[in-house]
PDB file of C-alpha atoms in Angstrom:
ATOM      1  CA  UNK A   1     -52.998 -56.448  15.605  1.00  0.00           C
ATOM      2  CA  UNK A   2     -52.041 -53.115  17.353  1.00  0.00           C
ATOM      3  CA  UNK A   3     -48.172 -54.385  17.577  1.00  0.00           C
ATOM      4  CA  UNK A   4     -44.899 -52.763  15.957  1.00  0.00           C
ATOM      5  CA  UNK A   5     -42.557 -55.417  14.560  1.00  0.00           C
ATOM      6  CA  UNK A   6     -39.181 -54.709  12.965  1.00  0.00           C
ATOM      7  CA  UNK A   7     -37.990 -57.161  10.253  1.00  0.00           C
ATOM      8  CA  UNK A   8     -34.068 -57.113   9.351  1.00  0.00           C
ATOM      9  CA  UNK A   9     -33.260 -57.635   6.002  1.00  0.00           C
ATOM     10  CA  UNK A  10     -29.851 -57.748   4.334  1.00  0.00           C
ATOM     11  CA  UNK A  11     -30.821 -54.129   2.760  1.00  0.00           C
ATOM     12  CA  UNK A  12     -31.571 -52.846   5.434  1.00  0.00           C
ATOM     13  CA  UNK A  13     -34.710 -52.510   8.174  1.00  0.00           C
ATOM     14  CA  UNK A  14     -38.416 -52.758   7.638  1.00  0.00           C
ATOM     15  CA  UNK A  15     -40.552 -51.425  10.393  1.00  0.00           C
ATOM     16  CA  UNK A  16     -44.195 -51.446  10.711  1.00  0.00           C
ATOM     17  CA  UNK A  17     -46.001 -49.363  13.182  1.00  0.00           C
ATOM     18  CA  UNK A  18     -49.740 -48.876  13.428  1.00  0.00           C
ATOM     19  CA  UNK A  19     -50.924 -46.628  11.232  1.00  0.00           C
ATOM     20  CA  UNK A  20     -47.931 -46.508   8.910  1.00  0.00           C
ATOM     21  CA  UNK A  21     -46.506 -49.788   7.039  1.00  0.00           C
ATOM     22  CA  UNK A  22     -43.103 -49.355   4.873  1.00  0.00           C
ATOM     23  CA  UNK A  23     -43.607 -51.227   1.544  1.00  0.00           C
ATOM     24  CA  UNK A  24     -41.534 -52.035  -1.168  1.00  0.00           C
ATOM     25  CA  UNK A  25     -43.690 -49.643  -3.450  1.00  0.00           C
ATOM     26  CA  UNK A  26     -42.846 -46.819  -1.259  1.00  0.00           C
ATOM     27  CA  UNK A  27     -39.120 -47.134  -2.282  1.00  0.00           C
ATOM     28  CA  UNK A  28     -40.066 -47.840  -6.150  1.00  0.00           C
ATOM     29  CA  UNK A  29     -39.731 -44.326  -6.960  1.00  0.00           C
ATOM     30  CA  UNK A  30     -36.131 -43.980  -5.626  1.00  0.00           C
ATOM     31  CA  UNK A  31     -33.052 -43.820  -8.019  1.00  0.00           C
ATOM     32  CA  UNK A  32     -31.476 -47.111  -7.177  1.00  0.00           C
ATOM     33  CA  UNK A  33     -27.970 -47.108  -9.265  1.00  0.00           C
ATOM     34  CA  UNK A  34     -26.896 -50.796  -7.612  1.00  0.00           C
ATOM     35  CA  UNK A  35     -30.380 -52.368  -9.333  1.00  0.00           C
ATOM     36  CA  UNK A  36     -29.813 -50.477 -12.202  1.00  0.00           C
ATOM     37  CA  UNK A  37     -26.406 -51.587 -12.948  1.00  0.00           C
ATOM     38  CA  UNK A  38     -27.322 -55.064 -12.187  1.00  0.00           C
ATOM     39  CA  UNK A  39     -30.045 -55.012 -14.776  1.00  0.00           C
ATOM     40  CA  UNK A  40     -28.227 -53.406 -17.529  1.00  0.00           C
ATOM     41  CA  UNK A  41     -25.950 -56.418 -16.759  1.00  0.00           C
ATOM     42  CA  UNK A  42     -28.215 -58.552 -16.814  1.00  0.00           C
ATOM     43  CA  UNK A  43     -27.711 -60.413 -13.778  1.00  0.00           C
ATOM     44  CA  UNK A  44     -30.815 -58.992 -11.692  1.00  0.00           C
ATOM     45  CA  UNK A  45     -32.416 -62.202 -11.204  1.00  0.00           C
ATOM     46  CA  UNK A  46     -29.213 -64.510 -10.477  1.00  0.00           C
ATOM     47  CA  UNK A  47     -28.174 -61.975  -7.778  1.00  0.00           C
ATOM     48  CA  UNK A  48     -31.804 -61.815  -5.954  1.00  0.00           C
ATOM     49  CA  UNK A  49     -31.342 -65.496  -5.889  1.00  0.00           C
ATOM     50  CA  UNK A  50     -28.345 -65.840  -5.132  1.00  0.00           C
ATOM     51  CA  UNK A  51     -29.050 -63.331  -1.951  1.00  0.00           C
ATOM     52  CA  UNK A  52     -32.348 -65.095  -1.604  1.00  0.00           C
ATOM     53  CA  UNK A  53     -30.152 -68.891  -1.211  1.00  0.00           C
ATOM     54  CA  UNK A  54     -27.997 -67.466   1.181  1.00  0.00           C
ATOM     55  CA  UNK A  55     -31.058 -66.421   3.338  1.00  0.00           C
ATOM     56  CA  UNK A  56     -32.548 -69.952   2.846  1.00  0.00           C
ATOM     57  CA  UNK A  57     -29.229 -71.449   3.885  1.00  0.00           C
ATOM     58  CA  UNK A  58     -29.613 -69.349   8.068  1.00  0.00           C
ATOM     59  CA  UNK A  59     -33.633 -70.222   7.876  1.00  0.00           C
ATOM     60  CA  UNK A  60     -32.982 -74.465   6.902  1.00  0.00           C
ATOM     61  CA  UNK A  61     -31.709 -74.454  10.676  1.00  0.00           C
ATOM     62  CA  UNK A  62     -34.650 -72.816  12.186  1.00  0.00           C
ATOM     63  CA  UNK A  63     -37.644 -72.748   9.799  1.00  0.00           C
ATOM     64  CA  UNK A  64     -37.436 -74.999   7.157  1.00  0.00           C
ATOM     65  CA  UNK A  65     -40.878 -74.449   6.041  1.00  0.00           C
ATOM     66  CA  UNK A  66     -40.023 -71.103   5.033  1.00  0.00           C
ATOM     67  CA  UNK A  67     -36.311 -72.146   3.381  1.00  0.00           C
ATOM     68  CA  UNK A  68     -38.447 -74.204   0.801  1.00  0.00           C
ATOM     69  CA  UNK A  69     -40.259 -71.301  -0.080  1.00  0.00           C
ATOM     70  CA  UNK A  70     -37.338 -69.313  -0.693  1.00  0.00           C
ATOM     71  CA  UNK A  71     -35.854 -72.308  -2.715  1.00  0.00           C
ATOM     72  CA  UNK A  72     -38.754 -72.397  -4.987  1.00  0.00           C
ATOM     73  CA  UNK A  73     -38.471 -68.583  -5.370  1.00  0.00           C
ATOM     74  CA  UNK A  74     -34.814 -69.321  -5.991  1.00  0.00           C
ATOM     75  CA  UNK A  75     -35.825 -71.436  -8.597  1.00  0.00           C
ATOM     76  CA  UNK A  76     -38.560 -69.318 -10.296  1.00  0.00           C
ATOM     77  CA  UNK A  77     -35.987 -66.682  -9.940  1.00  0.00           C
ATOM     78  CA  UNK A  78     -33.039 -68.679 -12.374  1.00  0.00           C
ATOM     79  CA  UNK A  79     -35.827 -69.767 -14.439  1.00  0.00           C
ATOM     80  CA  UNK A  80     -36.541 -66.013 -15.442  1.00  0.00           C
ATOM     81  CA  UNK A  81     -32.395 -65.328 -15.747  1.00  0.00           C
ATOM     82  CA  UNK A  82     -32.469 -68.038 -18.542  1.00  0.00           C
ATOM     83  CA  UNK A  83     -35.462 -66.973 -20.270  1.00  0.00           C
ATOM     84  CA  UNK A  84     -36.006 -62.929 -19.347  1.00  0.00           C
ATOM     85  CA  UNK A  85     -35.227 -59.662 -19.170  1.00  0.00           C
ATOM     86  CA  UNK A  86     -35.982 -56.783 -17.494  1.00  0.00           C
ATOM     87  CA  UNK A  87     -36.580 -53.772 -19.999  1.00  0.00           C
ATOM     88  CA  UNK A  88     -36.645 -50.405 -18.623  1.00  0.00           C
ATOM     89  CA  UNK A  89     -40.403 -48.671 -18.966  1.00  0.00           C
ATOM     90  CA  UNK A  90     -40.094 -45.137 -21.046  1.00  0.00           C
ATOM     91  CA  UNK A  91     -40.971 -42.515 -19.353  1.00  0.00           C
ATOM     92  CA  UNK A  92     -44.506 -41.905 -21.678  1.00  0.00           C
ATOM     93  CA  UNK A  93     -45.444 -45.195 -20.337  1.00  0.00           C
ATOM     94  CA  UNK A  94     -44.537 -44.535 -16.718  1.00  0.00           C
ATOM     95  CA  UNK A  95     -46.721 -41.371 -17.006  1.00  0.00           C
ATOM     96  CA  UNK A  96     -50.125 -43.710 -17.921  1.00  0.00           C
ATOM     97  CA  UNK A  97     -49.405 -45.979 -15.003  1.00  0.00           C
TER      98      UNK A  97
END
């Protein structure tokens, strides 16, 4: 498929052109002091569900295929708030990866 697509997200826009496809791994590097803040909180995975719900709720209307996907991830999501966290890699183990 030779055609460029643009895909609006609430962070912002995702654009994929032939030859060149933004993905999330290309921002992983990035200093990100929002994410970090909500994971020394500890409320990373209630707020990506929470933001995840809301985009369910506009997609139920139009595609609700695709709003009980994101309710399942939703779910999955404030199963690993109740029974997780996310613990910050040291830097000797970023090096081996």
């Amino acid at each position: 498929m030779n055609e460029a697509y643009i895909l609006s997200l609430p962070t912002g826009i995702i654009r994929h052109f032939p030859g060149h496809t933004a993905t999330v791994r290309d921002y992983a590097s990035r200093e990100n002091p929002r994410l970090d803040a909500a994971v020394r909180s500890r409320d990373y995975f209630i707020t990506l569900a929470t933001t995840l719900e809301a985009i369910g709720l506009e997609l139920s209307r139009d595609n609700p295929a695709a709003a009980q996907a994101i309710d399942a991830t939703v779910a999955d999501l404030e199963y690993l708030q109740q029974h997780y966290a996310i613990v910050r890699k040291s830097q000797a183990h970023q090096a081996e990866n």
